[in-house]
mmCIF file of C-alpha atoms and ligand atoms in Angstrom:
data_model
loop_
_atom_site.group_PDB
_atom_site.id
_atom_site.type_symbol
_atom_site.label_atom_id
_atom_site.label_comp_id
_atom_site.label_asym_id
_atom_site.label_seq_id
_atom_site.Cartn_x
_atom_site.Cartn_y
_atom_site.Cartn_z
ATOM 1 C CA MET A 29 89.282 -72.295 25.568
ATOM 2 C CA PRO A 30 91.046 -71.144 22.412
ATOM 3 C CA VAL A 31 88.404 -69.025 20.601
ATOM 4 C CA GLU A 32 84.844 -67.781 21.006
ATOM 5 C CA ALA A 33 82.989 -68.362 17.747
ATOM 6 C CA VAL A 34 79.906 -66.508 18.932
ATOM 7 C CA ARG A 35 79.266 -64.261 21.930
ATOM 8 C CA TRP A 36 76.907 -61.680 23.311
ATOM 9 C CA ALA A 37 78.988 -58.651 24.267
ATOM 10 C CA GLU A 38 76.928 -56.118 26.235
ATOM 11 C CA GLY A 39 73.965 -56.286 23.938
ATOM 12 C CA GLU A 40 75.888 -56.910 20.720
ATOM 13 C CA LEU A 41 76.094 -60.166 18.757
ATOM 14 C CA VAL A 42 79.731 -60.791 17.849
ATOM 15 C CA ILE A 43 81.064 -63.680 15.776
ATOM 16 C CA ILE A 44 84.367 -64.694 14.246
ATOM 17 C CA ASP A 45 83.979 -64.430 10.462
ATOM 18 C CA GLN A 46 85.040 -67.998 9.628
ATOM 19 C CA THR A 47 85.036 -67.402 5.873
ATOM 20 C CA LEU A 48 88.277 -65.437 6.381
ATOM 21 C CA LEU A 49 90.177 -68.096 8.344
ATOM 22 C CA PRO A 50 92.928 -69.179 8.483
ATOM 23 C CA THR A 51 94.628 -66.186 6.858
ATOM 24 C CA GLU A 52 92.640 -63.527 8.690
ATOM 25 C CA TYR A 53 91.121 -63.567 12.166
ATOM 26 C CA ARG A 54 88.365 -60.987 12.342
ATOM 27 C CA GLU A 55 85.426 -60.532 14.683
ATOM 28 C CA ILE A 56 82.334 -58.909 13.230
ATOM 29 C CA ARG A 57 79.205 -57.482 14.831
ATOM 30 C CA LEU A 58 75.858 -58.677 13.508
ATOM 31 C CA ALA A 59 73.661 -55.648 14.086
ATOM 32 C CA THR A 60 70.671 -56.521 11.873
ATOM 33 C CA LEU A 61 68.482 -59.572 11.500
ATOM 34 C CA GLU A 62 69.391 -59.772 7.837
ATOM 35 C CA SER A 63 73.107 -59.894 8.710
ATOM 36 C CA VAL A 64 72.480 -62.747 11.167
ATOM 37 C CA TRP A 65 70.615 -64.750 8.495
ATOM 38 C CA GLU A 66 73.340 -64.046 5.947
ATOM 39 C CA ALA A 67 76.148 -64.978 8.360
ATOM 40 C CA ILE A 68 74.548 -68.378 8.979
ATOM 41 C CA ARG A 69 73.706 -68.905 5.309
ATOM 42 C CA VAL A 70 77.217 -68.203 3.971
ATOM 43 C CA LEU A 71 78.966 -69.963 6.879
ATOM 44 C CA ARG A 72 80.558 -66.947 8.550
ATOM 45 C CA VAL A 73 79.270 -68.786 11.610
ATOM 46 C CA ARG A 74 78.844 -72.538 11.159
ATOM 47 C CA GLY A 75 78.831 -75.841 12.971
ATOM 48 C CA ALA A 76 75.569 -77.098 14.452
ATOM 49 C CA PRO A 77 75.806 -75.824 18.069
ATOM 50 C CA ALA A 78 77.289 -72.454 17.033
ATOM 51 C CA ILE A 79 74.463 -71.917 14.545
ATOM 52 C CA GLY A 80 71.933 -72.594 17.316
ATOM 53 C CA VAL A 81 73.593 -70.185 19.740
ATOM 54 C CA CYS A 82 73.948 -67.517 17.055
ATOM 55 C CA ALA A 83 70.276 -67.879 16.135
ATOM 56 C CA ALA A 84 69.228 -67.519 19.793
ATOM 57 C CA PHE A 85 71.078 -64.206 20.005
ATOM 58 C CA GLY A 86 69.774 -63.431 16.513
ATOM 59 C CA VAL A 87 66.252 -63.499 17.947
ATOM 60 C CA LEU A 88 67.277 -60.647 20.259
ATOM 61 C CA VAL A 89 68.694 -58.713 17.305
ATOM 62 C CA GLY A 90 65.491 -59.293 15.317
ATOM 63 C CA VAL A 91 63.157 -58.280 18.134
ATOM 64 C CA ARG A 92 65.153 -55.128 18.876
ATOM 65 C CA GLU A 93 65.008 -54.206 15.198
ATOM 66 C CA LYS A 94 61.214 -54.574 15.106
ATOM 67 C CA ARG A 95 60.771 -52.146 18.030
ATOM 68 C CA PRO A 96 57.696 -53.772 19.641
ATOM 69 C CA THR A 97 55.568 -51.459 21.764
ATOM 70 C CA SER A 98 53.756 -54.049 23.884
ATOM 71 C CA ALA A 99 54.315 -57.595 25.128
ATOM 72 C CA PRO A 100 51.923 -59.195 22.591
ATOM 73 C CA ASP A 101 53.659 -57.158 19.914
ATOM 74 C CA ALA A 102 56.989 -58.549 21.115
ATOM 75 C CA VAL A 103 55.674 -62.117 20.957
ATOM 76 C CA ARG A 104 54.772 -61.545 17.309
ATOM 77 C CA ALA A 105 58.233 -60.089 16.702
ATOM 78 C CA VAL A 106 59.827 -63.220 18.198
ATOM 79 C CA GLU A 107 57.660 -65.495 16.068
ATOM 80 C CA GLU A 108 58.484 -63.615 12.864
ATOM 81 C CA THR A 109 62.185 -63.607 13.680
ATOM 82 C CA VAL A 110 62.190 -67.293 14.564
ATOM 83 C CA ASN A 111 60.399 -68.199 11.332
ATOM 84 C CA TYR A 112 62.837 -66.148 9.295
ATOM 85 C CA LEU A 113 66.017 -67.504 10.909
ATOM 86 C CA ALA A 114 64.680 -71.049 10.504
ATOM 87 C CA THR A 115 65.035 -70.613 6.722
ATOM 88 C CA SER A 116 68.789 -69.971 6.890
ATOM 89 C CA ARG A 117 70.021 -73.597 6.848
ATOM 90 C CA PRO A 118 67.990 -76.825 7.044
ATOM 91 C CA THR A 119 70.137 -79.663 8.392
ATOM 92 C CA ALA A 120 71.565 -78.802 11.821
ATOM 93 C CA VAL A 121 68.734 -79.425 14.253
ATOM 94 C CA ASN A 122 70.414 -77.249 16.902
ATOM 95 C CA LEU A 123 69.167 -74.221 14.948
ATOM 96 C CA PHE A 124 65.524 -75.263 15.337
ATOM 97 C CA TRP A 125 66.086 -76.482 18.891
ATOM 98 C CA ALA A 126 67.445 -73.080 19.966
ATOM 99 C CA LEU A 127 64.775 -71.121 18.083
ATOM 100 C CA GLU A 128 62.074 -73.265 19.686
ATOM 101 C CA ARG A 129 63.479 -72.504 23.154
ATOM 102 C CA MET A 130 63.357 -68.783 22.412
ATOM 103 C CA LYS A 131 59.798 -69.025 21.091
ATOM 104 C CA LYS A 132 58.637 -70.955 24.158
ATOM 105 C CA VAL A 133 60.008 -68.285 26.497
ATOM 106 C CA ALA A 134 58.224 -65.571 24.513
ATOM 107 C CA GLU A 135 54.937 -67.470 24.543
ATOM 108 C CA GLY A 136 55.230 -68.075 28.273
ATOM 109 C CA LEU A 137 55.500 -64.332 28.830
ATOM 110 C CA ALA A 138 52.858 -63.371 26.305
ATOM 111 C CA ALA A 139 49.999 -61.786 28.125
ATOM 112 C CA ASP A 140 50.863 -59.683 31.122
ATOM 113 C CA GLY A 141 54.591 -58.902 31.678
ATOM 114 C CA SER A 142 56.187 -55.554 30.914
ATOM 115 C CA LEU A 143 58.255 -55.071 27.797
ATOM 116 C CA LYS A 144 61.380 -54.629 29.918
ATOM 117 C CA ASP A 145 60.829 -57.944 31.703
ATOM 118 C CA PHE A 146 60.119 -59.554 28.357
ATOM 119 C CA TRP A 147 63.465 -58.415 27.016
ATOM 120 C CA HIS A 148 65.401 -59.493 30.115
ATOM 121 C CA ARG A 149 63.815 -62.942 30.091
ATOM 122 C CA LEU A 150 64.503 -63.416 26.400
ATOM 123 C CA GLU A 151 68.090 -62.247 26.770
ATOM 124 C CA ALA A 152 68.590 -64.540 29.778
ATOM 125 C CA GLU A 153 67.369 -67.512 27.737
ATOM 126 C CA ALA A 154 69.787 -66.824 24.870
ATOM 127 C CA ILE A 155 72.663 -66.440 27.320
ATOM 128 C CA GLU A 156 71.649 -69.698 28.999
ATOM 129 C CA ILE A 157 71.593 -71.516 25.626
ATOM 130 C CA CYS A 158 75.148 -70.270 25.086
ATOM 131 C CA GLU A 159 76.396 -71.186 28.594
ATOM 132 C CA ASP A 160 74.639 -74.541 28.390
ATOM 133 C CA ASP A 161 76.512 -75.327 25.185
ATOM 134 C CA LYS A 162 79.839 -74.526 26.857
ATOM 135 C CA ARG A 163 79.050 -76.975 29.680
ATOM 136 C CA ARG A 164 78.008 -79.680 27.217
ATOM 137 C CA CYS A 165 81.269 -79.256 25.275
ATOM 138 C CA ARG A 166 83.309 -79.638 28.449
ATOM 139 C CA ALA A 167 81.428 -82.789 29.430
ATOM 140 C CA ILE A 168 81.838 -84.276 25.932
ATOM 141 C CA GLY A 169 85.579 -83.658 26.211
ATOM 142 C CA ASP A 170 85.691 -85.322 29.637
ATOM 143 C CA HIS A 171 83.750 -88.387 28.505
ATOM 144 C CA GLY A 172 85.526 -88.803 25.194
ATOM 145 C CA ALA A 173 89.153 -88.225 26.180
ATOM 146 C CA GLY A 174 89.429 -91.756 27.605
ATOM 147 C CA LEU A 175 88.939 -93.182 24.115
ATOM 148 C CA ILE A 176 92.293 -91.776 22.996
ATOM 149 C CA GLN A 177 95.366 -93.796 24.006
ATOM 150 C CA ASP A 178 99.033 -92.845 23.876
ATOM 151 C CA GLY A 179 100.392 -93.374 20.391
ATOM 152 C CA ASN A 180 96.993 -93.182 18.669
ATOM 153 C CA GLY A 181 96.249 -91.541 15.365
ATOM 154 C CA VAL A 182 92.813 -89.903 15.318
ATOM 155 C CA LEU A 183 91.094 -88.968 12.079
ATOM 156 C CA THR A 184 88.453 -86.254 11.897
ATOM 157 C CA HIS A 185 86.343 -84.734 9.140
ATOM 158 C CA CYS A 186 85.119 -81.143 8.752
ATOM 159 C CA ASN A 187 85.340 -78.942 11.854
ATOM 160 C CA ALA A 188 83.687 -79.818 15.137
ATOM 161 C CA GLY A 189 85.887 -77.587 17.244
ATOM 162 C CA ALA A 190 85.515 -74.415 19.291
ATOM 163 C CA LEU A 191 84.688 -72.630 16.052
ATOM 164 C CA ALA A 192 81.628 -74.855 15.644
ATOM 165 C CA THR A 193 80.220 -74.332 19.160
ATOM 166 C CA ALA A 194 80.026 -71.743 21.925
ATOM 167 C CA GLY A 195 82.555 -73.778 23.909
ATOM 168 C CA SER A 196 85.507 -76.032 23.175
ATOM 169 C CA GLY A 197 83.826 -78.098 20.464
ATOM 170 C CA THR A 198 82.570 -81.650 20.275
ATOM 171 C CA ALA A 199 84.960 -83.945 18.357
ATOM 172 C CA LEU A 200 87.834 -81.537 18.989
ATOM 173 C CA ALA A 201 86.841 -81.100 22.662
ATOM 174 C CA VAL A 202 87.755 -84.781 23.025
ATOM 175 C CA MET A 203 91.188 -84.044 21.576
ATOM 176 C CA PHE A 204 91.707 -80.842 23.584
ATOM 177 C CA ARG A 205 90.903 -82.725 26.794
ATOM 178 C CA ALA A 206 93.146 -85.666 25.874
ATOM 179 C CA LYS A 207 95.962 -83.192 25.290
ATOM 180 C CA GLU A 208 95.298 -81.555 28.689
ATOM 181 C CA LEU A 209 95.561 -85.002 30.257
ATOM 182 C CA GLY A 210 99.027 -85.339 28.746
ATOM 183 C CA LYS A 211 98.194 -87.991 26.147
ATOM 184 C CA GLN A 212 100.505 -88.354 23.182
ATOM 185 C CA PHE A 213 98.562 -88.701 19.944
ATOM 186 C CA CYS A 214 98.314 -87.222 16.497
ATOM 187 C CA VAL A 215 95.380 -86.134 14.354
ATOM 188 C CA PHE A 216 94.688 -86.499 10.645
ATOM 189 C CA ALA A 217 92.373 -83.725 9.442
ATOM 190 C CA ASP A 218 90.479 -84.332 6.214
ATOM 191 C CA GLU A 219 90.549 -81.105 4.231
ATOM 192 C CA THR A 220 86.765 -81.421 3.632
ATOM 193 C CA ARG A 221 85.821 -80.325 0.144
ATOM 194 C CA PRO A 222 84.323 -78.093 -1.083
ATOM 195 C CA LEU A 223 84.546 -75.430 1.655
ATOM 196 C CA LEU A 224 87.656 -76.838 3.355
ATOM 197 C CA GLN A 225 86.517 -76.612 6.967
ATOM 198 C CA GLY A 226 89.107 -79.274 7.837
ATOM 199 C CA ALA A 227 92.005 -77.446 6.212
ATOM 200 C CA ARG A 228 91.009 -73.913 7.092
ATOM 201 C CA LEU A 229 89.516 -74.414 10.551
ATOM 202 C CA THR A 230 90.376 -77.779 12.142
ATOM 203 C CA ALA A 231 94.055 -77.674 11.197
ATOM 204 C CA TRP A 232 94.192 -74.080 12.459
ATOM 205 C CA GLU A 233 92.484 -74.853 15.784
ATOM 206 C CA LEU A 234 94.586 -77.928 16.505
ATOM 207 C CA MET A 235 97.818 -76.134 15.693
ATOM 208 C CA GLN A 236 96.800 -73.270 18.007
ATOM 209 C CA ALA A 237 96.323 -75.877 20.749
ATOM 210 C CA GLY A 238 99.718 -77.448 20.107
ATOM 211 C CA ILE A 239 98.214 -80.742 18.919
ATOM 212 C CA ASP A 240 100.153 -82.720 16.317
ATOM 213 C CA VAL A 241 97.932 -82.423 13.219
ATOM 214 C CA THR A 242 98.507 -83.584 9.655
ATOM 215 C CA LEU A 243 96.286 -82.291 6.878
ATOM 216 C CA ILE A 244 95.197 -84.837 4.300
ATOM 217 C CA CYS A 245 93.123 -84.572 1.141
ATOM 218 C CA ASP A 246 89.741 -86.252 1.610
ATOM 219 C CA ASN A 247 90.758 -89.024 -0.767
ATOM 220 C CA THR A 248 93.795 -89.906 1.381
ATOM 221 C CA ALA A 249 91.768 -91.244 4.324
ATOM 222 C CA ALA A 250 91.751 -94.843 3.046
ATOM 223 C CA GLN A 251 95.478 -94.809 2.545
ATOM 224 C CA VAL A 252 96.351 -93.563 6.050
ATOM 225 C CA MET A 253 94.051 -96.230 7.476
ATOM 226 C CA ARG A 254 95.674 -98.947 5.383
ATOM 227 C CA GLU A 255 99.078 -97.728 6.579
ATOM 228 C CA GLY A 256 97.870 -98.387 10.154
ATOM 229 C CA LYS A 257 98.153 -94.741 11.149
ATOM 230 C CA VAL A 258 94.572 -94.329 12.416
ATOM 231 C CA GLN A 259 93.252 -96.036 15.561
ATOM 232 C CA LEU A 260 89.973 -94.123 15.833
ATOM 233 C CA VAL A 261 87.784 -91.643 14.000
ATOM 234 C CA VAL A 262 85.914 -88.884 15.844
ATOM 235 C CA VAL A 263 83.533 -86.564 13.998
ATOM 236 C CA GLY A 264 80.767 -84.139 14.922
ATOM 237 C CA ALA A 265 77.089 -84.246 13.956
ATOM 238 C CA ASP A 266 74.409 -81.953 12.583
ATOM 239 C CA ARG A 267 71.438 -84.158 13.395
ATOM 240 C CA ILE A 268 71.134 -87.572 15.029
ATOM 241 C CA ALA A 269 67.934 -89.557 14.510
ATOM 242 C CA ALA A 270 66.384 -91.655 17.293
ATOM 243 C CA ASN A 271 68.115 -94.826 16.021
ATOM 244 C CA GLY A 272 71.573 -93.178 15.883
ATOM 245 C CA ASP A 273 71.723 -92.499 12.125
ATOM 246 C CA THR A 274 73.841 -89.357 11.950
ATOM 247 C CA ALA A 275 73.954 -86.469 9.490
ATOM 248 C CA ASN A 276 77.301 -84.715 9.330
ATOM 249 C CA LYS A 277 79.402 -82.950 6.703
ATOM 250 C CA ILE A 278 79.393 -84.543 3.273
ATOM 251 C CA GLY A 279 82.098 -87.208 3.161
ATOM 252 C CA THR A 280 81.543 -88.392 6.734
ATOM 253 C CA TYR A 281 79.666 -91.470 5.503
ATOM 254 C CA SER A 282 82.560 -92.491 3.268
ATOM 255 C CA VAL A 283 84.955 -92.121 6.223
ATOM 256 C CA ALA A 284 82.666 -94.393 8.266
ATOM 257 C CA VAL A 285 82.658 -97.023 5.520
ATOM 258 C CA LEU A 286 86.444 -96.848 5.284
ATOM 259 C CA ALA A 287 86.776 -97.129 9.056
ATOM 260 C CA LYS A 288 84.631 -100.263 9.073
ATOM 261 C CA ALA A 289 86.667 -101.792 6.229
ATOM 262 C CA HIS A 290 89.861 -101.213 8.212
ATOM 263 C CA GLY A 291 88.533 -102.240 11.643
ATOM 264 C CA VAL A 292 88.859 -98.701 13.012
ATOM 265 C CA PRO A 293 86.182 -97.591 15.536
ATOM 266 C CA PHE A 294 84.140 -94.638 14.310
ATOM 267 C CA TYR A 295 82.781 -92.236 16.973
ATOM 268 C CA VAL A 296 80.355 -89.341 16.742
ATOM 269 C CA ALA A 297 80.645 -86.555 19.331
ATOM 270 C CA ALA A 298 77.582 -84.375 19.871
ATOM 271 C CA PRO A 299 75.416 -82.805 22.561
ATOM 272 C CA TYR A 300 71.810 -83.891 23.040
ATOM 273 C CA SER A 301 70.724 -80.642 21.354
ATOM 274 C CA THR A 302 71.789 -82.395 18.123
ATOM 275 C CA VAL A 303 69.472 -85.358 18.715
ATOM 276 C CA ASP A 304 66.183 -85.211 16.826
ATOM 277 C CA ALA A 305 64.028 -87.796 18.604
ATOM 278 C CA THR A 306 61.103 -86.984 16.297
ATOM 279 C CA LEU A 307 62.862 -88.785 13.444
ATOM 280 C CA PRO A 308 62.937 -92.590 13.788
ATOM 281 C CA ASP A 309 65.907 -92.864 11.413
ATOM 282 C CA GLY A 310 68.120 -90.816 9.117
ATOM 283 C CA ALA A 311 65.871 -91.040 6.050
ATOM 284 C CA GLY A 312 63.873 -88.015 7.163
ATOM 285 C CA ILE A 313 66.843 -85.707 7.797
ATOM 286 C CA PRO A 314 66.655 -82.722 5.424
ATOM 287 C CA ILE A 315 69.923 -82.401 3.548
ATOM 288 C CA GLU A 316 71.051 -78.954 2.452
ATOM 289 C CA ARG A 317 72.107 -78.515 -1.171
ATOM 290 C CA ARG A 318 74.817 -75.929 -1.785
ATOM 291 C CA SER A 319 75.541 -73.913 -4.897
ATOM 292 C CA ALA A 320 77.520 -75.251 -7.863
ATOM 293 C CA HIS A 321 79.748 -72.207 -7.615
ATOM 294 C CA GLU A 322 81.281 -73.449 -4.342
ATOM 295 C CA VAL A 323 82.489 -76.531 -6.244
ATOM 296 C CA THR A 324 83.481 -74.989 -9.565
ATOM 297 C CA HIS A 325 84.995 -71.732 -8.273
ATOM 298 C CA GLY A 326 86.325 -72.623 -4.818
ATOM 299 C CA PHE A 327 88.307 -69.828 -3.218
ATOM 300 C CA GLY A 328 88.657 -67.606 -6.237
ATOM 301 C CA ARG A 329 89.728 -69.864 -9.064
ATOM 302 C CA GLN A 330 87.617 -71.659 -11.664
ATOM 303 C CA THR A 331 88.425 -75.377 -11.519
ATOM 304 C CA ALA A 332 85.704 -76.871 -13.735
ATOM 305 C CA PRO A 333 84.251 -76.108 -17.166
ATOM 306 C CA ASP A 334 81.597 -73.419 -17.515
ATOM 307 C CA ASN A 335 78.064 -74.754 -17.024
ATOM 308 C CA VAL A 336 79.090 -78.256 -15.922
ATOM 309 C CA ASN A 337 76.364 -80.062 -13.951
ATOM 310 C CA VAL A 338 77.185 -80.157 -10.240
ATOM 311 C CA TYR A 339 75.577 -82.045 -7.361
ATOM 312 C CA SER A 340 76.600 -80.681 -3.967
ATOM 313 C CA PRO A 341 74.753 -81.952 -0.890
ATOM 314 C CA ALA A 342 76.337 -80.333 2.168
ATOM 315 C CA PHE A 343 75.760 -83.352 4.419
ATOM 316 C CA ASP A 344 75.336 -87.105 4.293
ATOM 317 C CA VAL A 345 73.878 -89.630 6.711
ATOM 318 C CA THR A 346 76.025 -92.302 8.324
ATOM 319 C CA PRO A 347 73.887 -95.323 9.236
ATOM 320 C CA ALA A 348 73.970 -96.230 12.926
ATOM 321 C CA GLU A 349 75.539 -99.629 12.242
ATOM 322 C CA PHE A 350 78.800 -97.894 11.292
ATOM 323 C CA ILE A 351 79.009 -96.023 14.609
ATOM 324 C CA ALA A 352 80.897 -97.552 17.567
ATOM 325 C CA GLY A 353 79.721 -94.915 20.026
ATOM 326 C CA ILE A 354 78.149 -91.486 20.403
ATOM 327 C CA ILE A 355 80.080 -89.253 22.789
ATOM 328 C CA THR A 356 77.524 -87.017 24.509
ATOM 329 C CA GLU A 357 77.530 -84.793 27.600
ATOM 330 C CA LYS A 358 75.879 -87.735 29.418
ATOM 331 C CA GLY A 359 78.596 -90.235 28.530
ATOM 332 C CA VAL A 360 79.693 -92.462 25.654
ATOM 333 C CA LEU A 361 76.545 -94.166 24.360
ATOM 334 C CA ARG A 362 76.828 -97.592 22.767
ATOM 335 C CA PRO A 363 74.588 -99.445 20.311
ATOM 336 C CA PRO A 364 71.735 -100.102 20.065
ATOM 337 C CA PHE A 365 71.363 -96.307 20.010
ATOM 338 C CA ALA A 366 67.565 -96.358 19.940
ATOM 339 C CA LYS A 367 67.862 -97.629 23.527
ATOM 340 C CA SER A 368 70.932 -95.761 24.772
ATOM 341 C CA LEU A 369 69.873 -92.378 23.321
ATOM 342 C CA ALA A 370 66.377 -92.701 24.806
ATOM 343 C CA ALA A 371 67.699 -93.863 28.169
ATOM 344 C CA HIS A 372 69.772 -90.686 28.675
ATOM 345 C CA ALA A 373 67.392 -88.135 27.103
HETATM 346 O O1 MRU B 415 78.560 -76.775 6.872
HETATM 347 P P1 MRU B 415 79.130 -76.707 8.253
HETATM 348 O O2 MRU B 415 80.528 -76.204 8.277
HETATM 349 O O3 MRU B 415 78.216 -75.969 9.195
HETATM 350 O O4 MRU B 415 79.159 -78.218 8.734
HETATM 351 C C1 MRU B 415 79.601 -78.479 10.038
HETATM 352 C C2 MRU B 415 79.670 -79.919 10.371
HETATM 353 O O5 MRU B 415 79.316 -80.783 9.595
HETATM 354 C C3 MRU B 415 80.109 -80.252 11.763
HETATM 355 O O6 MRU B 415 80.790 -81.465 11.803
HETATM 356 C C4 MRU B 415 78.875 -80.353 12.679
HETATM 357 O O7 MRU B 415 78.072 -79.210 12.549
HETATM 358 C C5 MRU B 415 79.233 -80.548 14.094
HETATM 359 S S1 MRU B 415 79.917 -79.114 14.824
HETATM 360 C C6 MRU B 415 80.227 -79.418 16.442
#
């Protein structure tokens, strides 16, 4: 596995500060609850599964900071921490899924146990959420690698790699595994405006792994498809509704439309922790809005007039009918997704 985006190192929460990549690789320690919230908010740690894992460990940081003196006190500390971290970003359901798991453990221990047991149980749960994600990534890679054939061009959007998970990634896990199996293929990485996760992170990860990657501007995707250079698209997901509608990084929907127009199969790779079965379809997925500054002053240079109106949703929803398959840890699910997702839940 090339990198560890988030880890628990003998009681310390350590992440790679992804805002510095690709020019600087730096690990930072998140020692306060506020720093955990801020790291998620400004995308020092990002990608749906990685946010969930970071938040699980963040609960430990928050509880430690609150210094509870009894088990019921500790339960309150967990609840407060969970509620606070849940305000960091709205779209990736893995965040809420992980926080809910932590809250459940705390509630289960509420009444009698000692404070020491409480801590150990909570820590064990966060570690299990992290290890569980690693296993899911591996399984996604195993199931998805068969979709890539020798000579294929694979297009991806944003970053769904090791940096976005606790393990080897989702969309990129498929590529890492295909490479391990000796397949010959190349990848087109959309740069992914405005925060350039494709250029800064995906291109970096794939190059580290020795995979043939070509960076393209987002608006080049149609052209490479028309030139016959792309045989499949694989992207990650932030939230998948019960019918398969999928929220992912802004621009994913346009890639799906382009793929359909060019007869290229479009795959989503995600663990079940990204599935939100409470939502019948994508209409109810909350979409994060980001600041105008990220668009007008990207990476240190003003590129738009002062005070111009900006609209910057961070994610969009690809309707299920554009998706050929969802690569999960349980296998490659096929439409109709309402059935296949429910059958493997
Ligand atoms: O805003 P980001 O960088 O957190 O957005 C990340 C994505 O959209 C990823 O594709 C998604 O979270 C899947 S990560 C395995």
